[in-house]
mmCIF file of C-alpha atoms and ligand atoms in Angstrom:
data_model
loop_
_atom_site.group_PDB
_atom_site.id
_atom_site.type_symbol
_atom_site.label_atom_id
_atom_site.label_comp_id
_atom_site.label_asym_id
_atom_site.label_seq_id
_atom_site.Cartn_x
_atom_site.Cartn_y
_atom_site.Cartn_z
ATOM 1 C CA MET A 1 -3.548 24.217 0.876
ATOM 2 C CA ILE A 2 -5.134 21.554 -1.312
ATOM 3 C CA TYR A 3 -3.707 18.162 -0.393
ATOM 4 C CA LEU A 4 -3.559 15.790 -3.356
ATOM 5 C CA ASP A 5 -1.040 13.247 -2.106
ATOM 6 C CA HIS A 6 -3.180 10.708 -0.262
ATOM 7 C CA SER A 7 -1.155 7.828 -1.707
ATOM 8 C CA ALA A 8 1.845 9.154 0.238
ATOM 9 C CA THR A 9 -0.027 9.496 3.505
ATOM 10 C CA THR A 10 -3.338 10.669 4.960
ATOM 11 C CA PRO A 11 -4.277 12.852 7.941
ATOM 12 C CA VAL A 12 -5.383 10.956 11.045
ATOM 13 C CA ASP A 13 -9.184 10.883 11.381
ATOM 14 C CA GLU A 14 -10.405 12.753 14.504
ATOM 15 C CA ARG A 15 -12.390 9.657 15.526
ATOM 16 C CA VAL A 16 -9.147 7.677 15.425
ATOM 17 C CA VAL A 17 -7.334 10.259 17.562
ATOM 18 C CA GLU A 18 -10.177 9.963 20.066
ATOM 19 C CA ALA A 19 -9.997 6.155 20.146
ATOM 20 C CA MET A 20 -6.246 6.290 20.789
ATOM 21 C CA ALA A 21 -6.346 8.974 23.494
ATOM 22 C CA PRO A 22 -6.836 6.851 26.645
ATOM 23 C CA PHE A 23 -3.889 4.616 25.790
ATOM 24 C CA TRP A 24 -1.202 7.288 26.181
ATOM 25 C CA THR A 25 -1.490 8.423 29.783
ATOM 26 C CA THR A 26 -4.280 6.406 31.418
ATOM 27 C CA LEU A 27 -4.337 2.867 30.011
ATOM 28 C CA TYR A 28 -0.588 2.784 29.418
ATOM 29 C CA GLY A 29 0.100 -0.724 30.741
ATOM 30 C CA ASN A 30 2.348 -3.232 29.025
ATOM 31 C CA PRO A 31 0.052 -5.938 27.562
ATOM 32 C CA SER A 32 2.421 -8.609 28.916
ATOM 33 C CA SER A 33 2.097 -7.398 32.525
ATOM 34 C CA ILE A 34 0.113 -9.447 35.005
ATOM 35 C CA TYR A 35 -1.722 -6.708 36.940
ATOM 36 C CA GLY A 36 -4.945 -4.960 35.971
ATOM 37 C CA LEU A 37 -3.380 -2.120 33.985
ATOM 38 C CA GLY A 38 -1.470 -4.601 31.810
ATOM 39 C CA ARG A 39 -4.537 -6.809 31.398
ATOM 40 C CA ARG A 40 -6.576 -3.837 30.209
ATOM 41 C CA ALA A 41 -3.931 -3.028 27.608
ATOM 42 C CA ALA A 42 -3.896 -6.695 26.552
ATOM 43 C CA ALA A 43 -7.689 -6.654 26.280
ATOM 44 C CA ALA A 44 -7.571 -3.544 24.051
ATOM 45 C CA LEU A 45 -4.895 -5.182 21.912
ATOM 46 C CA GLU A 46 -6.899 -8.375 21.474
ATOM 47 C CA ASP A 47 -10.092 -6.399 20.828
ATOM 48 C CA ALA A 48 -8.295 -4.517 18.037
ATOM 49 C CA ARG A 49 -7.020 -7.822 16.639
ATOM 50 C CA ARG A 50 -10.538 -9.343 16.670
ATOM 51 C CA ARG A 51 -12.068 -6.341 14.932
ATOM 52 C CA ILE A 52 -9.387 -6.309 12.250
ATOM 53 C CA ALA A 53 -9.707 -10.089 11.778
ATOM 54 C CA HIS A 54 -13.447 -9.603 11.286
ATOM 55 C CA LEU A 55 -12.789 -7.052 8.515
ATOM 56 C CA LEU A 56 -10.250 -9.351 6.841
ATOM 57 C CA ASN A 57 -12.468 -12.427 7.306
ATOM 58 C CA CYS A 58 -9.719 -14.316 9.115
ATOM 59 C CA GLN A 59 -8.871 -15.600 12.596
ATOM 60 C CA PRO A 60 -7.417 -13.132 15.142
ATOM 61 C CA ALA A 61 -4.359 -15.402 15.513
ATOM 62 C CA GLU A 62 -3.611 -14.826 11.831
ATOM 63 C CA VAL A 63 -3.016 -11.066 12.334
ATOM 64 C CA ILE A 64 0.507 -9.899 13.246
ATOM 65 C CA PHE A 65 0.948 -6.253 14.251
ATOM 66 C CA THR A 66 4.055 -4.509 12.888
ATOM 67 C CA SER A 67 5.582 -1.032 12.832
ATOM 68 C CA CYS A 68 4.626 -0.172 9.205
ATOM 69 C CA GLY A 69 3.810 -1.466 5.752
ATOM 70 C CA THR A 70 7.499 -1.790 4.967
ATOM 71 C CA GLU A 71 8.040 -4.074 7.951
ATOM 72 C CA SER A 72 4.992 -6.142 6.986
ATOM 73 C CA ASP A 73 6.370 -6.694 3.469
ATOM 74 C CA ASN A 74 9.808 -7.510 4.905
ATOM 75 C CA LEU A 75 8.341 -10.005 7.356
ATOM 76 C CA ALA A 76 6.273 -11.656 4.615
ATOM 77 C CA LEU A 77 9.181 -12.038 2.179
ATOM 78 C CA ARG A 78 12.048 -12.727 4.565
ATOM 79 C CA GLY A 79 9.878 -14.793 6.883
ATOM 80 C CA VAL A 80 8.598 -17.096 4.151
ATOM 81 C CA MET A 81 11.800 -17.279 2.085
ATOM 82 C CA LEU A 82 14.143 -17.946 4.997
ATOM 83 C CA ALA A 83 11.801 -20.628 6.354
ATOM 84 C CA ALA A 84 11.495 -22.216 2.887
ATOM 85 C CA ALA A 85 15.259 -22.161 2.223
ATOM 86 C CA SER A 86 15.730 -24.945 4.755
ATOM 87 C CA ARG A 87 13.461 -27.088 2.543
ATOM 88 C CA GLY A 88 15.475 -26.223 -0.568
ATOM 89 C CA LYS A 89 12.975 -23.697 -1.936
ATOM 90 C CA ARG A 90 14.720 -20.470 -2.823
ATOM 91 C CA HIS A 91 12.773 -19.039 -5.751
ATOM 92 C CA ILE A 92 10.450 -16.049 -5.517
ATOM 93 C CA VAL A 93 8.174 -14.625 -8.205
ATOM 94 C CA THR A 94 7.187 -10.965 -8.195
ATOM 95 C CA THR A 95 6.677 -7.999 -10.549
ATOM 96 C CA PRO A 96 8.918 -5.063 -11.453
ATOM 97 C CA ILE A 97 6.292 -2.519 -10.288
ATOM 98 C CA GLU A 98 6.204 -3.487 -6.599
ATOM 99 C CA HIS A 99 6.962 -0.938 -3.887
ATOM 100 C CA HIS A 100 10.617 -0.803 -2.848
ATOM 101 C CA ALA A 101 9.630 -2.448 0.445
ATOM 102 C CA VAL A 102 9.171 -5.595 -1.661
ATOM 103 C CA LEU A 103 11.738 -5.069 -4.426
ATOM 104 C CA HIS A 104 14.656 -4.095 -2.203
ATOM 105 C CA THR A 105 13.858 -6.976 0.137
ATOM 106 C CA VAL A 106 13.939 -9.350 -2.827
ATOM 107 C CA THR A 107 17.294 -7.885 -3.897
ATOM 108 C CA ASP A 108 18.663 -8.447 -0.408
ATOM 109 C CA LEU A 109 17.384 -12.044 -0.360
ATOM 110 C CA VAL A 110 19.078 -12.651 -3.724
ATOM 111 C CA GLU A 111 22.375 -10.969 -2.797
ATOM 112 C CA HIS A 112 22.800 -12.310 0.719
ATOM 113 C CA PHE A 113 20.593 -15.396 1.119
ATOM 114 C CA ASP A 114 21.066 -17.275 -2.163
ATOM 115 C CA CYS A 115 17.496 -16.700 -3.301
ATOM 116 C CA GLU A 116 16.510 -16.433 -6.964
ATOM 117 C CA VAL A 117 13.889 -14.160 -8.423
ATOM 118 C CA THR A 118 11.734 -14.043 -11.537
ATOM 119 C CA LEU A 119 10.137 -10.694 -12.365
ATOM 120 C CA VAL A 120 6.911 -11.169 -14.330
ATOM 121 C CA PRO A 121 6.487 -8.230 -16.719
ATOM 122 C CA VAL A 122 3.458 -5.955 -16.736
ATOM 123 C CA ASP A 123 1.679 -4.402 -19.706
ATOM 124 C CA ARG A 124 1.428 -0.707 -20.625
ATOM 125 C CA ALA A 125 -1.447 -0.284 -18.111
ATOM 126 C CA GLY A 126 0.611 -1.834 -15.319
ATOM 127 C CA LEU A 127 -1.406 -5.059 -15.285
ATOM 128 C CA VAL A 128 0.210 -8.421 -14.664
ATOM 129 C CA GLU A 129 -1.132 -11.397 -16.610
ATOM 130 C CA PRO A 130 -2.151 -14.217 -14.208
ATOM 131 C CA ALA A 131 -1.069 -16.895 -16.709
ATOM 132 C CA ALA A 132 2.395 -15.295 -16.879
ATOM 133 C CA VAL A 133 2.664 -15.523 -13.094
ATOM 134 C CA ALA A 134 1.709 -19.193 -13.211
ATOM 135 C CA ALA A 135 4.235 -19.818 -16.002
ATOM 136 C CA ALA A 136 7.029 -18.347 -13.841
ATOM 137 C CA ILE A 137 6.435 -20.854 -11.035
ATOM 138 C CA ARG A 138 9.151 -23.539 -10.698
ATOM 139 C CA PRO A 139 9.411 -26.630 -8.502
ATOM 140 C CA ASP A 140 11.570 -24.594 -6.095
ATOM 141 C CA THR A 141 9.243 -21.576 -5.950
ATOM 142 C CA ALA A 142 8.268 -20.777 -2.363
ATOM 143 C CA LEU A 143 6.425 -17.484 -2.774
ATOM 144 C CA VAL A 144 4.660 -15.237 -5.265
ATOM 145 C CA SER A 145 4.319 -11.558 -4.301
ATOM 146 C CA VAL A 146 2.023 -9.280 -6.319
ATOM 147 C CA MET A 147 0.663 -5.990 -4.999
ATOM 148 C CA LEU A 148 -3.101 -5.461 -4.822
ATOM 149 C CA ALA A 149 -2.935 -1.847 -6.038
ATOM 150 C CA ASN A 150 0.027 0.147 -7.278
ATOM 151 C CA ASN A 151 1.051 3.299 -5.424
ATOM 152 C CA GLU A 152 2.401 5.184 -8.451
ATOM 153 C CA VAL A 153 -0.209 4.477 -11.128
ATOM 154 C CA GLY A 154 -3.148 3.090 -9.123
ATOM 155 C CA THR A 155 -3.585 -0.073 -11.205
ATOM 156 C CA ILE A 156 -5.482 -2.839 -9.387
ATOM 157 C CA GLN A 157 -4.202 -6.366 -10.028
ATOM 158 C CA PRO A 158 -6.420 -9.457 -10.555
ATOM 159 C CA ILE A 159 -5.246 -10.995 -7.265
ATOM 160 C CA ALA A 160 -8.061 -13.549 -6.923
ATOM 161 C CA GLU A 161 -7.264 -14.933 -10.374
ATOM 162 C CA ILE A 162 -3.576 -15.110 -9.542
ATOM 163 C CA ALA A 163 -4.407 -16.781 -6.224
ATOM 164 C CA ALA A 164 -6.402 -19.523 -7.944
ATOM 165 C CA LEU A 165 -3.295 -20.367 -10.007
ATOM 166 C CA THR A 166 -0.734 -20.178 -7.175
ATOM 167 C CA ARG A 167 -2.950 -22.285 -4.943
ATOM 168 C CA ALA A 168 -3.300 -24.959 -7.638
ATOM 169 C CA ARG A 169 0.523 -25.127 -7.702
ATOM 170 C CA GLY A 170 0.849 -25.215 -3.922
ATOM 171 C CA VAL A 171 2.781 -21.919 -3.850
ATOM 172 C CA LEU A 172 2.147 -19.200 -1.263
ATOM 173 C CA LEU A 173 0.850 -15.781 -2.373
ATOM 174 C CA HIS A 174 1.648 -12.505 -0.624
ATOM 175 C CA THR A 175 -0.049 -9.252 -1.570
ATOM 176 C CA ASP A 176 1.081 -5.762 -0.611
ATOM 177 C CA ALA A 177 -2.377 -4.273 -0.011
ATOM 178 C CA VAL A 178 -1.078 -1.043 1.527
ATOM 179 C CA GLN A 179 -2.663 1.210 -1.117
ATOM 180 C CA ALA A 180 -5.908 -0.767 -1.095
ATOM 181 C CA GLY A 181 -6.692 -0.544 2.635
ATOM 182 C CA GLY A 182 -9.245 2.234 2.379
ATOM 183 C CA TYR A 183 -10.619 1.458 -1.049
ATOM 184 C CA LEU A 184 -10.951 -2.258 -1.804
ATOM 185 C CA PRO A 185 -12.549 -5.237 -0.041
ATOM 186 C CA LEU A 186 -9.916 -7.009 2.074
ATOM 187 C CA ASP A 187 -11.596 -10.407 2.519
ATOM 188 C CA VAL A 188 -8.575 -12.734 2.445
ATOM 189 C CA GLU A 189 -10.767 -15.726 1.548
ATOM 190 C CA ALA A 190 -12.266 -13.943 -1.461
ATOM 191 C CA LEU A 191 -8.795 -12.733 -2.469
ATOM 192 C CA GLY A 192 -7.343 -16.196 -1.841
ATOM 193 C CA VAL A 193 -4.055 -14.824 -0.497
ATOM 194 C CA ASP A 194 -1.833 -16.401 2.170
ATOM 195 C CA LEU A 195 -0.197 -13.159 3.332
ATOM 196 C CA LEU A 196 -1.433 -9.564 3.115
ATOM 197 C CA ALA A 197 0.261 -6.338 4.243
ATOM 198 C CA LEU A 198 -1.464 -3.129 5.389
ATOM 199 C CA SER A 199 -0.285 0.199 6.811
ATOM 200 C CA ALA A 200 -2.516 2.465 8.936
ATOM 201 C CA HIS A 201 -1.273 5.825 7.651
ATOM 202 C CA LYS A 202 -2.603 5.092 4.184
ATOM 203 C CA PHE A 203 -6.189 4.882 5.521
ATOM 204 C CA TYR A 204 -6.418 7.826 7.953
ATOM 205 C CA GLY A 205 -4.676 6.047 10.814
ATOM 206 C CA PRO A 206 -1.352 6.904 12.470
ATOM 207 C CA LYS A 207 2.061 6.501 10.835
ATOM 208 C CA GLY A 208 4.336 3.814 12.222
ATOM 209 C CA VAL A 209 1.891 0.926 12.563
ATOM 210 C CA GLY A 210 0.912 -1.828 10.169
ATOM 211 C CA LEU A 211 -0.096 -5.447 10.056
ATOM 212 C CA LEU A 212 0.586 -8.674 8.258
ATOM 213 C CA TYR A 213 -2.096 -11.283 7.760
ATOM 214 C CA VAL A 214 -0.513 -14.746 7.707
ATOM 215 C CA ARG A 215 -2.739 -17.711 6.927
ATOM 216 C CA ARG A 216 -2.644 -20.447 9.568
ATOM 217 C CA GLY A 217 -0.059 -23.109 8.715
ATOM 218 C CA VAL A 218 2.251 -20.787 6.745
ATOM 219 C CA ARG A 219 5.833 -21.298 7.904
ATOM 220 C CA LEU A 220 7.330 -17.938 8.779
ATOM 221 C CA LEU A 221 10.730 -17.304 10.332
ATOM 222 C CA PRO A 222 10.547 -14.231 12.581
ATOM 223 C CA VAL A 223 12.652 -11.263 11.462
ATOM 224 C CA GLN A 224 12.636 -9.701 14.921
ATOM 225 C CA THR A 225 13.266 -11.937 17.939
ATOM 226 C CA GLY A 226 13.030 -11.118 21.627
ATOM 227 C CA GLY A 227 10.245 -11.345 24.192
ATOM 228 C CA GLY A 228 8.031 -13.521 22.014
ATOM 229 C CA GLN A 229 5.127 -11.117 21.472
ATOM 230 C CA GLU A 230 2.752 -11.753 18.552
ATOM 231 C CA ARG A 231 3.054 -15.524 19.109
ATOM 232 C CA GLY A 232 6.800 -15.315 18.648
ATOM 233 C CA ARG A 233 6.453 -13.981 15.120
ATOM 234 C CA ARG A 234 7.236 -10.340 15.928
ATOM 235 C CA SER A 235 8.833 -9.572 19.258
ATOM 236 C CA GLY A 236 8.717 -6.128 20.831
ATOM 237 C CA THR A 237 6.264 -4.441 23.192
ATOM 238 C CA GLU A 238 3.082 -3.846 21.242
ATOM 239 C CA ASN A 239 2.250 -0.244 20.312
ATOM 240 C CA VAL A 240 -1.201 -0.348 21.913
ATOM 241 C CA PRO A 241 -2.405 3.216 21.097
ATOM 242 C CA TYR A 242 -1.397 2.919 17.442
ATOM 243 C CA ILE A 243 -2.863 -0.567 17.091
ATOM 244 C CA VAL A 244 -6.154 0.611 18.616
ATOM 245 C CA GLY A 245 -6.046 3.563 16.206
ATOM 246 C CA MET A 246 -5.358 1.307 13.228
ATOM 247 C CA ALA A 247 -8.343 -0.915 14.085
ATOM 248 C CA ARG A 248 -10.635 2.123 14.334
ATOM 249 C CA ALA A 249 -9.259 3.637 11.129
ATOM 250 C CA LEU A 250 -9.754 0.397 9.200
ATOM 251 C CA GLU A 251 -13.302 0.005 10.517
ATOM 252 C CA LEU A 252 -14.188 3.543 9.464
ATOM 253 C CA ALA A 253 -12.488 3.254 6.076
ATOM 254 C CA GLN A 254 -14.195 -0.029 5.303
ATOM 255 C CA ALA A 255 -17.604 1.151 6.580
ATOM 256 C CA GLU A 256 -17.415 4.287 4.410
ATOM 257 C CA ARG A 257 -15.667 2.538 1.537
ATOM 258 C CA GLU A 258 -18.501 2.167 -0.957
ATOM 259 C CA ALA A 259 -19.848 5.687 -0.661
ATOM 260 C CA GLU A 260 -16.363 7.212 -0.598
ATOM 261 C CA THR A 261 -15.219 5.117 -3.568
ATOM 262 C CA GLN A 262 -18.123 6.393 -5.617
ATOM 263 C CA ARG A 263 -17.515 10.014 -4.603
ATOM 264 C CA LEU A 264 -13.764 9.827 -5.270
ATOM 265 C CA ALA A 265 -14.223 8.106 -8.624
ATOM 266 C CA GLY A 266 -16.473 11.010 -9.652
ATOM 267 C CA LEU A 267 -13.822 13.542 -8.610
ATOM 268 C CA ARG A 268 -11.133 11.500 -10.336
ATOM 269 C CA GLN A 269 -13.032 11.528 -13.636
ATOM 270 C CA ARG A 270 -13.657 15.269 -13.303
ATOM 271 C CA LEU A 271 -9.942 15.825 -12.727
ATOM 272 C CA ILE A 272 -8.867 13.597 -15.643
ATOM 273 C CA ALA A 273 -11.421 15.154 -18.012
ATOM 274 C CA GLY A 274 -10.479 18.681 -16.917
ATOM 275 C CA LEU A 275 -6.749 18.151 -17.321
ATOM 276 C CA THR A 276 -6.812 16.231 -20.601
ATOM 277 C CA GLY A 277 -9.341 18.758 -21.968
ATOM 278 C CA ARG A 278 -7.305 21.822 -20.983
ATOM 279 C CA ILE A 279 -3.704 20.690 -21.380
ATOM 280 C CA PRO A 280 -2.318 19.284 -24.629
ATOM 281 C CA GLY A 281 0.329 16.557 -24.429
ATOM 282 C CA ILE A 282 -0.997 14.980 -21.247
ATOM 283 C CA THR A 283 -1.346 11.188 -20.915
ATOM 284 C CA LEU A 284 -3.062 9.162 -18.218
ATOM 285 C CA THR A 285 -0.797 6.345 -17.003
ATOM 286 C CA GLY A 286 -2.053 3.130 -15.426
ATOM 287 C CA HIS A 287 -5.314 1.379 -16.225
ATOM 288 C CA PRO A 288 -8.223 3.605 -17.338
ATOM 289 C CA THR A 289 -10.816 1.805 -15.181
ATOM 290 C CA GLN A 290 -9.079 -0.854 -13.052
ATOM 291 C CA ARG A 291 -7.513 1.764 -10.795
ATOM 292 C CA LEU A 292 -7.870 3.144 -7.281
ATOM 293 C CA PRO A 293 -10.865 5.497 -7.051
ATOM 294 C CA GLY A 294 -8.981 8.672 -6.096
ATOM 295 C CA HIS A 295 -5.847 7.995 -8.106
ATOM 296 C CA VAL A 296 -4.753 10.120 -11.086
ATOM 297 C CA SER A 297 -1.301 9.568 -12.603
ATOM 298 C CA LEU A 298 -0.190 11.493 -15.643
ATOM 299 C CA LEU A 299 2.691 12.210 -17.944
ATOM 300 C CA VAL A 300 3.063 15.839 -18.912
ATOM 301 C CA ALA A 301 5.122 16.067 -22.096
ATOM 302 C CA GLY A 302 7.945 18.588 -22.219
ATOM 303 C CA VAL A 303 7.887 19.383 -18.492
ATOM 304 C CA GLU A 304 10.134 18.168 -15.667
ATOM 305 C CA ALA A 305 8.111 16.818 -12.770
ATOM 306 C CA GLU A 306 10.259 18.596 -10.200
ATOM 307 C CA ALA A 307 9.600 22.043 -11.675
ATOM 308 C CA LEU A 308 5.912 21.184 -11.833
ATOM 309 C CA LEU A 309 5.778 20.121 -8.193
ATOM 310 C CA ILE A 310 7.549 23.272 -7.013
ATOM 311 C CA ALA A 311 5.176 25.483 -9.006
ATOM 312 C CA LEU A 312 2.183 23.545 -7.654
ATOM 313 C CA ASP A 313 3.496 23.957 -4.108
ATOM 314 C CA LEU A 314 3.750 27.730 -4.640
ATOM 315 C CA ALA A 315 0.123 27.645 -5.819
ATOM 316 C CA GLY A 316 -0.857 25.854 -2.589
ATOM 317 C CA ILE A 317 -1.239 22.375 -4.084
ATOM 318 C CA ALA A 318 0.560 19.361 -2.570
ATOM 319 C CA ALA A 319 1.233 16.697 -5.215
ATOM 320 C CA SER A 320 3.959 14.220 -6.071
ATOM 321 C CA SER A 321 5.717 12.717 -9.025
ATOM 322 C CA GLY A 322 4.791 9.149 -8.158
ATOM 323 C CA SER A 323 6.552 7.854 -5.111
ATOM 324 C CA ALA A 324 7.033 9.689 -1.837
ATOM 325 C CA CYS A 325 10.067 7.539 -1.160
ATOM 326 C CA ALA A 326 12.106 8.543 -4.221
ATOM 327 C CA THR A 327 13.928 11.557 -2.826
ATOM 328 C CA GLY A 328 17.202 13.048 -3.962
ATOM 329 C CA ALA A 329 18.497 12.668 -7.485
ATOM 330 C CA PRO A 330 15.631 12.564 -9.986
ATOM 331 C CA THR A 331 15.603 9.137 -11.583
ATOM 332 C CA PRO A 332 12.783 7.850 -13.805
ATOM 333 C CA SER A 333 10.207 5.744 -11.992
ATOM 334 C CA HIS A 334 10.904 1.995 -12.009
ATOM 335 C CA VAL A 335 7.151 1.496 -12.351
ATOM 336 C CA LEU A 336 6.741 3.605 -15.493
ATOM 337 C CA THR A 337 9.843 2.184 -17.166
ATOM 338 C CA ALA A 338 8.596 -1.361 -16.421
ATOM 339 C CA MET A 339 5.312 -0.367 -18.084
ATOM 340 C CA GLY A 340 7.249 0.468 -21.238
ATOM 341 C CA TYR A 341 7.639 4.245 -20.992
ATOM 342 C CA GLN A 342 10.940 5.813 -22.026
ATOM 343 C CA PRO A 343 13.014 7.267 -19.175
ATOM 344 C CA GLN A 344 12.659 10.732 -20.737
ATOM 345 C CA GLU A 345 8.840 10.457 -20.824
ATOM 346 C CA ALA A 346 8.791 9.166 -17.260
ATOM 347 C CA MET A 347 10.535 12.330 -16.032
ATOM 348 C CA GLY A 348 7.270 14.222 -16.579
ATOM 349 C CA ALA A 349 5.307 12.011 -14.169
ATOM 350 C CA LEU A 350 2.695 13.670 -11.965
ATOM 351 C CA ARG A 351 0.548 11.927 -9.352
ATOM 352 C CA LEU A 352 -2.579 13.541 -7.915
ATOM 353 C CA THR A 353 -4.298 11.371 -5.319
ATOM 354 C CA LEU A 354 -7.626 12.530 -3.930
ATOM 355 C CA GLY A 355 -8.986 11.930 -0.449
ATOM 356 C CA ARG A 356 -11.745 12.584 2.054
ATOM 357 C CA ALA A 357 -11.430 16.364 2.301
ATOM 358 C CA ASN A 358 -11.243 17.048 -1.438
ATOM 359 C CA THR A 359 -14.190 18.650 -3.235
ATOM 360 C CA GLU A 360 -15.254 19.489 -6.791
ATOM 361 C CA ALA A 361 -14.092 23.058 -6.146
ATOM 362 C CA ASP A 362 -10.601 21.715 -5.312
ATOM 363 C CA VAL A 363 -10.541 19.769 -8.557
ATOM 364 C CA ASP A 364 -11.584 22.803 -10.613
ATOM 365 C CA PHE A 365 -8.980 24.976 -8.894
ATOM 366 C CA VAL A 366 -6.238 22.427 -9.577
ATOM 367 C CA VAL A 367 -7.211 22.075 -13.236
ATOM 368 C CA ALA A 368 -7.060 25.858 -13.737
ATOM 369 C CA ARG A 369 -3.735 26.285 -11.895
ATOM 370 C CA LEU A 370 -2.104 23.314 -13.542
ATOM 371 C CA ALA A 371 -3.097 24.502 -17.024
ATOM 372 C CA GLU A 372 -1.432 27.876 -16.290
ATOM 373 C CA ILE A 373 1.671 26.299 -14.776
ATOM 374 C CA VAL A 374 2.230 23.826 -17.608
ATOM 375 C CA ALA A 375 1.809 26.559 -20.224
ATOM 376 C CA ARG A 376 4.320 28.742 -18.348
ATOM 377 C CA LEU A 377 6.860 25.922 -17.941
ATOM 378 C CA ARG A 378 6.576 25.110 -21.627
ATOM 379 C CA GLY A 379 7.307 28.751 -22.360
ATOM 380 C CA GLN A 380 3.894 29.344 -23.893
ATOM 381 C CA ALA A 381 2.689 31.944 -21.408
HETATM 382 C C1 PLP B 1 3.320 3.281 1.565
HETATM 383 C C2 PLP B 1 3.534 1.939 0.982
HETATM 384 C C3 PLP B 1 4.328 0.971 1.610
HETATM 385 C C4 PLP B 1 5.137 1.277 2.846
HETATM 386 O O1 PLP B 1 4.323 1.491 3.971
HETATM 387 P P1 PLP B 1 4.960 2.303 5.219
HETATM 388 O O2 PLP B 1 3.964 2.119 6.302
HETATM 389 O O3 PLP B 1 5.059 3.719 4.760
HETATM 390 O O4 PLP B 1 6.270 1.686 5.513
HETATM 391 C C5 PLP B 1 4.428 -0.283 1.042
HETATM 392 N N1 PLP B 1 3.774 -0.584 -0.078
HETATM 393 C C6 PLP B 1 2.993 0.308 -0.718
HETATM 394 C C7 PLP B 1 2.277 -0.107 -1.957
HETATM 395 C C8 PLP B 1 2.838 1.594 -0.217
HETATM 396 O O5 PLP B 1 2.080 2.472 -0.864
#
């Protein structure tokens, strides 16, 4: 099988599996326990927090461990908005191309907590204009949330520029950096963000663990209350093996980032050139250069994505139509329609996301198979 869905999830790196191993059956203590076994778990937890803080260029106390990227986005949005509501600030600014972890949370805040939202439009490449974000800020705006990189089309947003504007207005900025974890620098000072969400399974760590960076001084109401872990901001016994694994995975991804980015960008260009050269009626979506290194998103005219994905699966190629979360009834992508594509065009969306194991031979195989499949589905072969 050729796996081309690294934006959906990644395999766990063997070195990460190894780092996690002792924490299942040997060092299984509860970090809150007083005896040696608990203290060793607590030490591993705090070591992971320090190493992650080093990579993010922040203080360890500013890192909250969560159960996934979705929870991190929920904690950022609900935590900030519900804390701000008591000061009369109920307005949030975001974009229509965010992951559902952000958009559905915003909807919930609007429907059930009296919040108001402004969606700042994006252009045809999926880019948000920093000045348009600034223009959407009101006196009652508590939070701006703009993703660092888009999961469906790979477009990378000018977060540092947006941060300069939100900071000047005294408004907090959250970024969903889940897709960026393995591919972009995550220095929160350089980015200028106040909150940043990551998820381990998008950078060769385990599923079911994530983190939220929260700048010191940001008022955040906890979403989950209980034993007071994570300085009261996220109660629940810490998942020590997964957190240790996430720290190792992030270290490896960031250490190998530059070389891997260069390699993947080469494969990406080979894939784009091969497909657009061989298949008529194919369009690259997202930004041509400001995009994740291994990310290829396309529209294939006259073909339904679902039929394409099934045929690719039969040919041993795992791909997606854009979002791993959009199961069930085929509806056009909210990202592509926000970028100005017609619903009918958006139904032919194909996402091929490259990763560590992929080679030039994989790319050439995929180009050849896809050309055959598209011709067959269009009734030309
Ligand atoms: C995958 C993803 C999430 C959700 O992360 P989970 O850990 O799967 O809950 C959120 N935002 C973006 C941009 C993602 O790609």
